[in-house]
Each structure stands twice: as C-alpha cells, then as structure tokens.
Coordinates of C-alpha atoms and ligand atoms in Angstrom, one line a residue:
M1 CA -31.7 10.6 27.4
P2 CA -32.1 11.9 23.8
N3 CA -35.0 10.6 21.8
N4 CA -33.4 8.0 19.6
S5 CA -35.6 8.4 16.6
L6 CA -36.0 10.4 13.5
T7 CA -39.1 12.4 12.5
I8 CA -39.8 12.5 8.8
T9 CA -42.4 14.7 7.2
D10 CA -43.5 13.6 3.7
N11 CA -44.2 16.9 1.9
R12 CA -46.2 15.0 -0.7
T13 CA -48.9 14.1 1.9
D14 CA -48.0 16.3 4.9
R15 CA -47.9 13.2 7.0
T16 CA -45.3 12.7 9.7
Y17 CA -43.6 9.5 10.6
T18 CA -41.3 8.6 13.5
V19 CA -38.6 6.1 12.6
P20 CA -36.4 4.5 15.3
L21 CA -32.7 5.0 15.0
F22 CA -30.5 1.8 15.3
K23 CA -26.9 2.4 16.1
D24 CA -26.9 5.7 14.2
T25 CA -28.6 4.2 11.2
V26 CA -32.1 4.0 9.8
R27 CA -33.4 0.6 8.9
A28 CA -34.3 1.0 5.2
T29 CA -37.4 -1.2 5.6
D30 CA -38.8 1.2 8.2
L31 CA -39.2 3.7 5.3
R32 CA -41.6 1.4 3.5
Q33 CA -44.5 2.7 5.6
I34 CA -44.0 6.1 3.9
K35 CA -46.6 6.0 1.1
T36 CA -48.8 8.4 -0.9
Q37 CA -51.5 5.7 -1.6
P38 CA -52.3 2.6 0.5
D39 CA -51.2 0.4 -2.4
D40 CA -47.9 2.3 -2.9
F41 CA -44.8 0.2 -2.6
G42 CA -43.4 2.7 -0.1
L43 CA -40.1 4.5 0.1
M44 CA -36.8 2.8 -0.7
T45 CA -33.3 4.1 -0.3
Y46 CA -31.1 4.6 -3.4
D47 CA -27.4 4.1 -2.9
P48 CA -25.4 3.0 -5.9
A49 CA -22.0 1.6 -4.9
Y50 CA -23.2 1.5 -1.3
M51 CA -21.7 4.9 -0.5
N52 CA -23.6 5.2 2.8
T53 CA -25.3 1.9 3.5
S54 CA -24.3 -0.6 6.2
S55 CA -25.0 -4.0 4.9
C56 CA -24.4 -5.9 8.1
Q57 CA -23.3 -5.7 11.7
S58 CA -19.8 -7.0 12.2
A59 CA -17.5 -7.4 15.2
I60 CA -14.3 -8.2 13.2
T61 CA -12.7 -5.0 11.8
F62 CA -13.0 -1.4 12.8
I63 CA -11.9 1.5 10.5
D64 CA -12.0 5.2 11.2
G65 CA -11.2 6.6 7.8
D66 CA -10.9 10.2 8.9
K67 CA -8.4 9.3 11.7
G68 CA -6.6 6.6 9.7
I69 CA -7.4 3.9 12.3
L70 CA -7.6 0.2 11.5
R71 CA -8.2 -2.5 14.2
Y72 CA -8.8 -6.2 14.0
R73 CA -11.0 -7.4 16.9
G74 CA -10.1 -4.2 18.8
Y75 CA -6.3 -4.5 18.3
P76 CA -4.5 -1.7 16.4
I77 CA -3.0 -2.9 13.1
E78 CA 0.4 -1.3 14.1
I79 CA 0.7 -3.6 17.2
L80 CA -0.4 -6.7 15.3
A81 CA 2.1 -6.1 12.5
E82 CA 4.9 -5.6 15.0
K83 CA 4.1 -8.4 17.4
C84 CA 2.2 -11.2 15.7
T85 CA 2.6 -13.7 12.9
Y86 CA 0.0 -13.9 10.1
L87 CA -1.4 -17.2 11.3
E88 CA -1.8 -15.7 14.8
V89 CA -3.8 -12.8 13.2
A90 CA -5.8 -15.3 11.2
Y91 CA -6.7 -17.1 14.4
L92 CA -7.7 -13.8 16.0
L93 CA -10.0 -12.9 13.0
H94 CA -11.7 -16.3 13.2
H95 CA -11.9 -16.9 17.0
G96 CA -12.3 -13.3 18.2
E97 CA -9.4 -13.7 20.6
L98 CA -5.6 -14.0 20.3
P99 CA -4.5 -17.6 20.8
D100 CA -2.4 -18.7 23.8
P101 CA 0.8 -20.7 22.9
S102 CA -0.9 -24.1 22.8
Q103 CA -3.9 -22.9 20.8
L104 CA -1.5 -21.3 18.3
A105 CA 0.6 -24.4 18.0
Q106 CA -2.5 -26.5 17.4
W107 CA -3.9 -24.0 14.8
V108 CA -0.5 -23.8 13.0
N109 CA -0.3 -27.6 13.0
E110 CA -3.8 -27.9 11.6
I111 CA -3.2 -25.4 8.8
N112 CA 0.2 -27.0 8.0
S113 CA -1.4 -30.4 7.6
H114 CA -4.0 -29.2 5.1
M115 CA -1.6 -27.4 2.7
M116 CA -1.4 -30.3 0.3
L117 CA -3.6 -30.2 -2.8
H118 CA -5.4 -33.2 -4.2
E119 CA -3.6 -34.5 -7.2
N120 CA -6.7 -33.9 -9.3
T121 CA -6.4 -30.2 -8.4
K122 CA -2.8 -30.3 -9.5
K123 CA -3.8 -31.9 -12.8
F124 CA -6.6 -29.3 -13.2
M125 CA -4.0 -26.6 -12.9
E126 CA -1.7 -28.2 -15.4
G127 CA -4.4 -27.7 -18.0
F128 CA -4.1 -23.9 -17.9
R129 CA -2.3 -22.2 -20.8
H130 CA 1.4 -21.5 -20.1
D131 CA 0.7 -17.7 -20.1
A132 CA -2.5 -17.7 -18.1
H133 CA -2.6 -14.9 -15.5
P134 CA -1.9 -16.3 -12.0
M135 CA -5.0 -14.4 -10.6
A136 CA -7.3 -16.1 -13.2
M137 CA -5.8 -19.5 -12.3
L138 CA -6.3 -18.7 -8.6
V139 CA -10.0 -17.8 -9.1
S140 CA -10.7 -20.9 -11.2
T141 CA -8.9 -23.3 -8.9
L142 CA -10.6 -22.0 -5.8
A143 CA -13.9 -22.7 -7.5
A144 CA -12.6 -26.1 -8.6
L145 CA -11.9 -27.1 -5.0
S146 CA -15.7 -27.3 -4.6
T147 CA -15.5 -30.4 -6.8
I148 CA -13.0 -32.0 -4.4
Y149 CA -14.9 -31.2 -1.1
P150 CA -18.6 -31.7 -1.7
D151 CA -19.1 -31.8 2.1
A152 CA -18.5 -28.0 2.0
R153 CA -22.1 -27.6 0.9
R154 CA -23.2 -28.2 4.5
V155 CA -22.9 -24.5 5.3
N156 CA -25.2 -24.8 8.3
D157 CA -22.9 -27.3 9.9
A158 CA -20.5 -25.4 12.1
E159 CA -17.9 -28.1 12.2
S160 CA -17.9 -28.5 8.4
R161 CA -17.6 -24.7 8.0
R162 CA -14.6 -24.7 10.4
L163 CA -12.9 -27.4 8.4
Q164 CA -13.4 -25.6 5.0
C165 CA -11.9 -22.4 6.6
V166 CA -8.8 -24.3 7.6
R167 CA -8.6 -26.0 4.2
L168 CA -8.9 -22.7 2.3
I169 CA -6.4 -20.8 4.5
A170 CA -4.0 -23.7 4.2
K171 CA -4.4 -24.4 0.4
I172 CA -4.4 -20.9 -1.0
P173 CA -0.5 -20.4 -0.8
T174 CA -0.1 -23.8 -2.5
I175 CA -2.5 -22.8 -5.3
A176 CA -0.7 -19.5 -5.6
A177 CA 2.7 -21.0 -5.8
F178 CA 1.6 -23.7 -8.3
S179 CA 0.1 -21.0 -10.5
F180 CA 3.5 -19.1 -10.5
R181 CA 5.4 -22.3 -11.2
H182 CA 3.0 -23.0 -14.0
T183 CA 3.8 -19.7 -15.7
Q184 CA 7.5 -20.5 -15.5
G185 CA 7.1 -24.1 -16.7
Y186 CA 8.7 -25.4 -13.5
P187 CA 7.6 -28.5 -11.7
Y188 CA 5.3 -27.8 -8.7
I189 CA 6.9 -28.1 -5.3
Y190 CA 4.8 -29.7 -2.6
P191 CA 4.4 -28.1 0.9
D192 CA 6.9 -29.0 3.6
N193 CA 5.4 -29.5 7.0
E194 CA 8.5 -28.4 8.8
L195 CA 8.3 -24.8 7.5
G196 CA 6.2 -21.9 8.7
Y197 CA 3.3 -20.6 6.6
T198 CA 5.2 -17.8 4.8
E199 CA 8.5 -19.9 4.5
N200 CA 6.5 -22.8 3.0
F201 CA 5.0 -20.5 0.4
M202 CA 8.5 -19.1 -0.5
N203 CA 9.8 -22.6 -0.7
M204 CA 7.0 -23.7 -3.0
L205 CA 7.6 -20.6 -5.2
W206 CA 11.4 -20.5 -5.5
R207 CA 13.0 -23.9 -4.7
M208 CA 14.9 -25.2 -7.7
V209 CA 17.4 -28.0 -7.7
E210 CA 18.9 -27.4 -4.2
P211 CA 17.9 -30.0 -1.7
K212 CA 16.8 -27.4 0.9
F213 CA 15.7 -23.9 -0.1
Q214 CA 17.3 -21.2 2.2
V215 CA 14.6 -18.8 3.2
N216 CA 15.8 -15.3 3.9
E217 CA 14.2 -14.5 7.3
V218 CA 14.0 -10.7 6.7
I219 CA 12.0 -11.3 3.5
A220 CA 9.9 -14.0 5.2
R221 CA 9.0 -11.6 8.1
A222 CA 8.3 -8.7 5.7
L223 CA 6.0 -10.9 3.7
D224 CA 4.3 -12.1 6.9
I225 CA 3.7 -8.5 7.9
L226 CA 2.3 -7.7 4.4
F227 CA -0.1 -10.7 4.9
I228 CA -1.2 -9.2 8.3
L229 CA -1.9 -5.8 6.8
H230 CA -4.0 -7.3 4.0
A231 CA -5.9 -9.9 6.2
D232 CA -9.2 -8.0 6.5
H233 CA -10.7 -4.6 5.7
E234 CA -14.4 -4.8 6.7
Q235 CA -17.0 -4.5 3.9
N236 CA -14.8 -3.9 0.9
C237 CA -15.7 -5.0 -2.7
S238 CA -14.4 -8.5 -2.4
T239 CA -15.6 -9.2 1.1
S240 CA -19.1 -7.9 0.1
A241 CA -18.9 -10.4 -2.9
M242 CA -18.0 -13.2 -0.4
R243 CA -20.9 -12.3 1.8
A244 CA -23.4 -11.8 -1.1
V245 CA -22.5 -15.1 -2.8
G246 CA -22.3 -16.9 0.5
S247 CA -25.8 -15.5 1.5
S248 CA -27.3 -17.8 -1.1
Q249 CA -25.8 -20.7 0.8
A250 CA -23.3 -21.4 -2.0
D251 CA -20.3 -23.3 -0.6
P252 CA -17.2 -21.4 0.6
Y253 CA -15.0 -22.4 -2.3
V254 CA -17.2 -20.9 -5.0
S255 CA -17.9 -17.9 -2.7
A256 CA -14.2 -17.4 -2.2
A257 CA -13.7 -17.7 -6.0
A258 CA -16.2 -14.8 -6.4
A259 CA -14.4 -12.8 -3.8
A260 CA -11.1 -13.4 -5.5
A261 CA -12.6 -12.3 -8.8
A262 CA -13.8 -9.1 -7.2
L263 CA -10.3 -8.5 -5.8
S264 CA -8.7 -9.0 -9.2
G265 CA -10.1 -5.7 -10.6
P266 CA -7.7 -2.7 -10.9
L267 CA -9.8 -0.5 -8.7
H268 CA -9.4 -3.0 -5.8
G269 CA -6.6 -5.6 -5.3
G270 CA -5.4 -5.4 -8.9
A271 CA -4.2 -1.8 -8.2
N272 CA -0.8 -3.0 -6.8
E273 CA 0.0 -4.5 -10.2
E274 CA -1.2 -1.3 -12.0
V275 CA 1.0 0.9 -9.7
L276 CA 4.1 -0.9 -10.8
R277 CA 3.1 -0.7 -14.5
M278 CA 2.4 3.1 -14.0
I279 CA 5.8 3.7 -12.4
E280 CA 7.4 1.7 -15.3
E281 CA 5.4 3.9 -17.8
I282 CA 6.6 7.1 -16.0
G283 CA 10.1 5.8 -16.3
T284 CA 12.1 8.7 -15.0
R285 CA 11.6 11.5 -12.4
E286 CA 11.5 14.1 -15.1
N287 CA 8.3 12.6 -16.5
I288 CA 6.4 12.8 -13.2
P289 CA 5.0 16.4 -13.5
G290 CA 3.7 15.5 -17.0
Y291 CA 2.1 12.4 -15.7
I292 CA 0.4 14.3 -12.8
E293 CA -1.0 16.7 -15.4
Q294 CA -2.5 13.8 -17.3
V295 CA -4.1 12.5 -14.0
K296 CA -5.5 16.0 -13.3
S297 CA -7.0 16.3 -16.7
G298 CA -8.9 13.0 -16.2
K299 CA -6.9 11.0 -18.8
C300 CA -5.9 8.4 -16.2
K301 CA -5.9 7.8 -12.4
L302 CA -2.9 7.9 -10.1
M303 CA -3.0 4.2 -9.2
G304 CA -2.5 3.4 -5.5
F305 CA -4.0 6.7 -4.5
G306 CA -7.5 7.3 -3.0
H307 CA -9.7 5.2 -0.9
R308 CA -13.5 5.0 -0.3
V309 CA -13.0 5.0 3.4
Y310 CA -9.6 6.5 4.3
K311 CA -9.6 10.3 3.7
N312 CA -6.6 11.2 5.8
Y313 CA -4.0 8.4 5.3
D314 CA -4.1 4.6 5.0
P315 CA -2.3 3.3 8.1
R316 CA -1.3 0.2 6.1
A317 CA 0.6 2.3 3.6
A318 CA 2.7 3.8 6.4
I319 CA 3.7 0.4 7.8
I320 CA 4.5 -0.9 4.3
K321 CA 6.8 2.1 3.6
Q322 CA 8.8 1.2 6.7
A323 CA 8.9 -2.5 5.9
A324 CA 10.2 -1.6 2.4
Y325 CA 13.4 -0.1 3.8
E326 CA 14.1 -3.3 5.8
V327 CA 13.7 -5.4 2.6
F328 CA 15.9 -3.0 0.6
E329 CA 18.7 -3.5 3.1
V330 CA 18.8 -7.2 2.0
T331 CA 17.9 -6.8 -1.7
G332 CA 19.5 -3.5 -2.5
P333 CA 17.4 -0.4 -3.3
N334 CA 14.6 -0.5 -5.9
P335 CA 15.0 2.6 -8.1
K336 CA 11.2 2.6 -8.4
L337 CA 11.0 3.6 -4.8
E338 CA 12.5 7.0 -5.6
I339 CA 9.9 7.6 -8.4
A340 CA 7.1 6.5 -6.0
K341 CA 8.3 8.8 -3.2
E342 CA 8.6 11.8 -5.6
L343 CA 5.2 11.0 -7.1
E344 CA 3.7 10.9 -3.6
D345 CA 5.4 14.1 -2.6
I346 CA 4.2 16.0 -5.6
A347 CA 0.7 14.6 -5.3
L348 CA 0.4 15.4 -1.6
H349 CA 1.2 19.1 -2.2
D350 CA -1.1 19.5 -5.3
E351 CA -4.5 21.2 -4.9
Y352 CA -6.2 18.5 -7.0
F353 CA -5.3 15.7 -4.6
I354 CA -5.6 17.8 -1.4
K355 CA -9.2 18.9 -2.4
R356 CA -10.3 15.3 -3.0
R357 CA -8.4 14.0 0.0
L358 CA -6.5 11.5 -2.1
Y359 CA -3.6 9.8 -0.2
P360 CA -1.4 6.7 -1.0
N361 CA -3.3 3.5 -0.1
V362 CA -2.0 0.0 0.7
D363 CA -1.3 -0.7 -2.9
F364 CA 1.0 2.3 -3.6
Y365 CA 4.1 0.8 -2.0
S366 CA 3.2 -2.9 -1.8
G367 CA 4.1 -3.6 -5.5
I368 CA 7.5 -2.0 -5.1
I369 CA 8.4 -4.1 -2.0
Y370 CA 6.9 -7.3 -3.7
Q371 CA 9.1 -6.7 -6.7
A372 CA 12.2 -6.2 -4.6
M373 CA 11.4 -9.6 -2.9
G374 CA 11.5 -11.2 -6.3
F375 CA 7.8 -11.4 -7.3
K376 CA 6.5 -10.6 -10.8
P377 CA 3.8 -8.0 -11.1
E378 CA 1.2 -10.7 -12.1
M379 CA 1.7 -12.2 -8.6
F380 CA 1.0 -9.1 -6.6
T381 CA -2.8 -9.5 -6.4
V382 CA -2.4 -13.2 -5.7
L383 CA -0.4 -12.3 -2.6
F384 CA -3.2 -10.0 -1.6
A385 CA -5.7 -12.8 -2.0
I386 CA -3.6 -15.2 0.1
A387 CA -3.8 -12.8 3.0
R388 CA -7.4 -11.7 2.5
M389 CA -8.6 -15.3 2.5
S390 CA -8.7 -15.3 6.4
G391 CA -10.7 -12.1 6.4
W392 CA -13.2 -13.3 3.7
L393 CA -13.8 -16.5 5.7
A394 CA -14.2 -14.8 9.1
Q395 CA -16.7 -12.5 7.5
W396 CA -18.5 -15.4 5.8
Q397 CA -18.7 -17.3 9.1
E398 CA -20.1 -14.2 10.8
M399 CA -22.7 -13.8 8.0
I400 CA -23.9 -17.4 8.2
S401 CA -24.2 -17.2 12.0
D402 CA -26.1 -13.8 11.9
P403 CA -29.8 -14.4 12.5
E404 CA -30.6 -11.2 10.7
Q405 CA -28.9 -12.1 7.4
K406 CA -30.9 -13.3 4.5
I407 CA -30.1 -13.8 0.8
A408 CA -28.5 -10.6 -0.5
R409 CA -31.0 -9.1 -2.9
P410 CA -31.0 -5.3 -3.5
R411 CA -33.9 -3.4 -5.1
Q412 CA -33.7 -1.2 -8.2
I413 CA -35.2 1.9 -9.7
Y414 CA -36.7 0.6 -12.9
T415 CA -36.0 3.0 -15.8
G416 CA -37.2 1.0 -18.7
Y417 CA -40.4 1.0 -20.8
P418 CA -43.8 0.8 -19.1
A419 CA -45.9 -2.2 -20.3
R420 CA -46.2 -2.1 -24.1
E421 CA -47.9 -4.0 -26.9
F422 CA -46.1 -7.0 -28.3
V423 CA -45.5 -6.9 -32.1
S424 CA -45.2 -10.2 -33.9
I425 CA -42.0 -10.8 -35.9
E426 CA -43.6 -10.5 -39.4
L427 CA -44.9 -7.0 -38.5
R428 CA -41.6 -5.7 -37.1
G429 CA -39.3 -3.2 -38.9
Ligands
LIG1 N1 -6.4 9.4 -9.2 C1 -6.9 10.6 -9.6 N2 -8.1 11.0 -9.2 C2 -8.8 10.2 -8.3 C3 -8.2 9.0 -7.8 C4 -7.0 8.6 -8.3 N3 -6.4 7.5 -7.9 N4 -9.1 8.4 -7.0 C5 -10.2 9.2 -7.0 N5 -10.0 10.3 -7.8 C6 -10.9 11.4 -8.0 C7 -12.1 11.0 -8.8 O1 -11.9 11.2 -10.1 C8 -13.2 12.0 -8.2 O2 -12.9 13.3 -8.7 P1 -14.2 14.2 -9.1 O3 -14.8 14.6 -7.8 O4 -13.5 15.4 -9.8 O5 -15.1 13.4 -10.0 C9 -12.8 12.1 -6.7 O6 -11.4 11.8 -6.7 C10 -13.6 11.1 -5.9 O7 -13.3 9.8 -6.3 P2 -14.3 8.6 -6.4 O8 -13.9 7.7 -7.7 O9 -15.7 9.1 -6.4 O10 -14.0 7.8 -5.1 P3 -14.4 6.3 -4.8 O11 -14.5 6.2 -3.3 O12 -15.6 5.9 -5.6 O13 -13.2 5.4 -5.3 C11 -11.1 4.2 -5.4 C12 -12.2 4.9 -4.5 C13 -10.1 3.5 -4.5 C14 -11.8 3.2 -6.3 C15 -10.4 5.4 -6.2 O14 -9.8 6.3 -5.4 C16 -9.5 4.8 -7.2 O15 -9.9 4.4 -8.3 N6 -8.1 4.7 -6.9 C17 -7.1 4.1 -7.8 C18 -7.2 2.6 -7.7 C19 -6.6 2.1 -6.4 O16 -5.5 2.5 -6.0 N7 -7.3 1.2 -5.8 C20 -6.9 0.5 -4.5 C21 -7.8 0.9 -3.4 S1 -7.1 0.4 -1.8 C22 -7.0 -1.3 -1.7 C23 -8.1 -2.1 -2.2 O17 -9.3 -1.7 -2.0 O18 -7.9 -3.1 -2.7

C-alpha cells in the first residue's frame, strides 16, 4: 500500500511537513501549517483562472480531456445522444439514474405543466427595447422570475428546491422563444401541453397564422440531440458561477441568471455566435489562409477552437458534425459548412494549432447547424442556455447538499500599497 501523502520541505526554514493526499489532490488548507513565523498566515495556493484547482467533488459529469471522453452519471455522451431524449437526460442529471417509462412520463408531464410564464413576466419582457439581444433578455428575465417565486429563497428545503428546478427547466424555452418573438415584433405564443419539449419550443418560436404549426421531426430530433450535448460539462465558467452565487444561498433564479451571464461571453457559450460571424467575415475559401495567418500572428482567435479541458478532440463536436448532415438533408446544404470544414482541415495540419493542441470544440459546428435550422446568430447562445439549465441546476443541488461546501470566497495576493499616511484634501496635489 503506497503511502498516500506528500512530504514537503520548506527551504526557508528547513522544516519538513507531511500532507495527506485526498483523491490525488492536496487540500489547500493543509498548506496553512507551513509558516516561517508562528504568526505567519501560512502558505496559500495561487491559481488564477483555476487552471489546476478542484473546487468541489461531483458525481454528475466525467471528462477525460486527453482521451476525448464525456460521460453524464457514467453514461457515454455518444449513447445518450443516440438513445435518449433531452428530458430523459435532464432526469438522469438530476436523479442520478435513468428514468423508467412511468418516471419519465411523470417528469415530462410535470415539466410540461410548468412551461407557462406568469403574465407579469410576459409584461416585463414586453418592456425590452425591440433590438435587445435575446441573451440579455434571457439573463434579466431569469433574475426577474425571483420576484414571481419568493418561495425559492428556501434553499435548504429540498421540496422547494425540486420545484424551482422543474420550473426553471420548464420555463427557459418559453422565455427564450418570447425573447425571439420580441425581436421580431410578433405576438408571443403560449406553450402547448400536447407537444414535446423541443417541439413546444419550436412551436413557440415559429408559429405564425396557421392553426397548427407543423414541426419537422428531423429538425426537432437534431435540436434535442444538441440539447443533450450541451446539458452539462462539469465545472465550466457558467457552472462555477452558478455554484459560487448559489453558495451564498441566493435563490436559484438569480443564481441561474448569473450562470447565463457567464455563458454569454464569447470565450464560453457566446463562441457559437462568434464562429458564424467569423465565417461570414472570411466569406470565401480563398480568404482562409489569410485569416489563419492573422490568427497565428495573434490578431484574433479562431473561434470555436481550443478548450481548457479537451486537448485531443471534443466528442460533442464530432456528434454535431454528424447531426449537421442529417439536418442539411432536410434544409439543403449550408455553404458555410464548406468553409468551416476547410478551416478545420487547414488548422488541424498547421504547426501553430498542433503545438497548442487546439481542436474544434462544441461551438465550431453548432452555429452552422442552428443557422440551417432557421435560428438567427443572436439565438445561438440562448439555445445553449436552455440545454445547460438542467446541468446548472443539478450542480446547484449537489452543491447545496454537500456538507463540505461553504460560501465561495477565494483568497488573493495583495499587490497594493502597504499602510500609508492619509493626506487631507486641502494638502493634496
Ligand atoms: N485561436 C488561436 N489561438 C488560440 C485559441 C484559438 N481559438 N485558443 C487558444 N489559443 C492559443 C492561446 O493564444 C495560447 O497561445 P500561447 O501559448 O502562444 O500564448 C494557447 O493557445 C493556450 O491558450 P489559452 O488561452 O491559455 O487556453 P485556455 O484554456 O485559457 O482557453 C479557451 C480556452 C476555450 C477560452 C480558448 O481556447 C479560446 O479562447 N477559444 C476560442 C473561444 C471558444 O471557442 N470558446 C468556446 C469554448 S468550448 C464551449 C464553452 O466553453 O462554452
């Protein structure tokens, strides 16, 4: 049995410490005993952007970035994308197990019956400017739900938490659809209980004067698969925001708004919108080499490339690429796919990208497929947020139930002035 500990010698004092190892990590607080003087604060770790820090223990999502593996609750993403619906996967994330048929029927029924928004929420959304970005509307409206459900503040009440999770998973497609209709100046379409989750969303987005909107099943299934692929991704920026805000016992609506705000940035979920804009800017295949040169010289980034965790390939990107072909059979080819494929091909053979282990991520192809389905680029990150809501909430539930979790509160290395003399205003300058 190997000795499961670390021996550290402090060369400042020549003292030696034995620190236990915990699941291949060192508990940062164990380093505090390492001091030069008894009244020293003790050693801390320094890890800007959390490059090598585990902030929690989690049983939800497993990623092996070097091997390109992603699993939810132990099930490979490829199998879930092939065999499940999004709501089945959302159930899995929340309950830890796949549902049996009656559990799934009950879950779907419960989600369906909470899709409606309070009329005050609808009125609140009507107040946005006509050209407001749908992601900004989503962030604000998620926070505004907190005014409708004050019971959500009882975060230590398991039944209340469960209800808020159901409400949020149910209402986010409705908010997303209303925000799209708002930008178009169309009346909002209420949810229809007879439709599935994805079909309902499509109906709320696109129904016009026809009495019944005909959902294209191939597109609905492709969208459902995209939702599965985006449902969770362990401790990414937005999930960490959800956990950090939730750790102060703020309610899940404002915590989810914070998570959605984190997602909106171009380095995170906002990348899918940026990929499409980048491909539009490149315009033709002839311009690709010139664009790659600009990326290599540091003028811009190749959006949809690179990942903090995946250093081999992003398994979600491979599934999306396949789903794209099925969508194009229905919608006709998107010429942007050709540019994307060539961009990928050139980048994958270029020393700059090989050396840095930069591969297409989930956002590289998702924008192209979303556009072919009929979505405007401003909606791409909103689609990501709909799917990620189930993951944020599963992580939030896990965080609240974890006896080791406390309010998130990092330390800092202070680099400012030492104590200095105050100068009264008449003597300054
Ligand atoms: N294009 C060109 N160079 C890149 C790119 C890129 N997309 N990504 C990273 N690099 C370079 C970076 O400049 C650095 O080079 P050097 O060592 O010479 O300074 C090196 O690769 C390491 O990059 P990093 O910025 O230290 O890596 P990170 O782990 O901090 O960042 C990332 C990860 C995803 C933010 C980054 O790769 C990126 O900005 N990609 C483009 C935006 C994007 O597609 N985001 C979506 C991520 S996946 C879905 C999601 O999270 O929502």
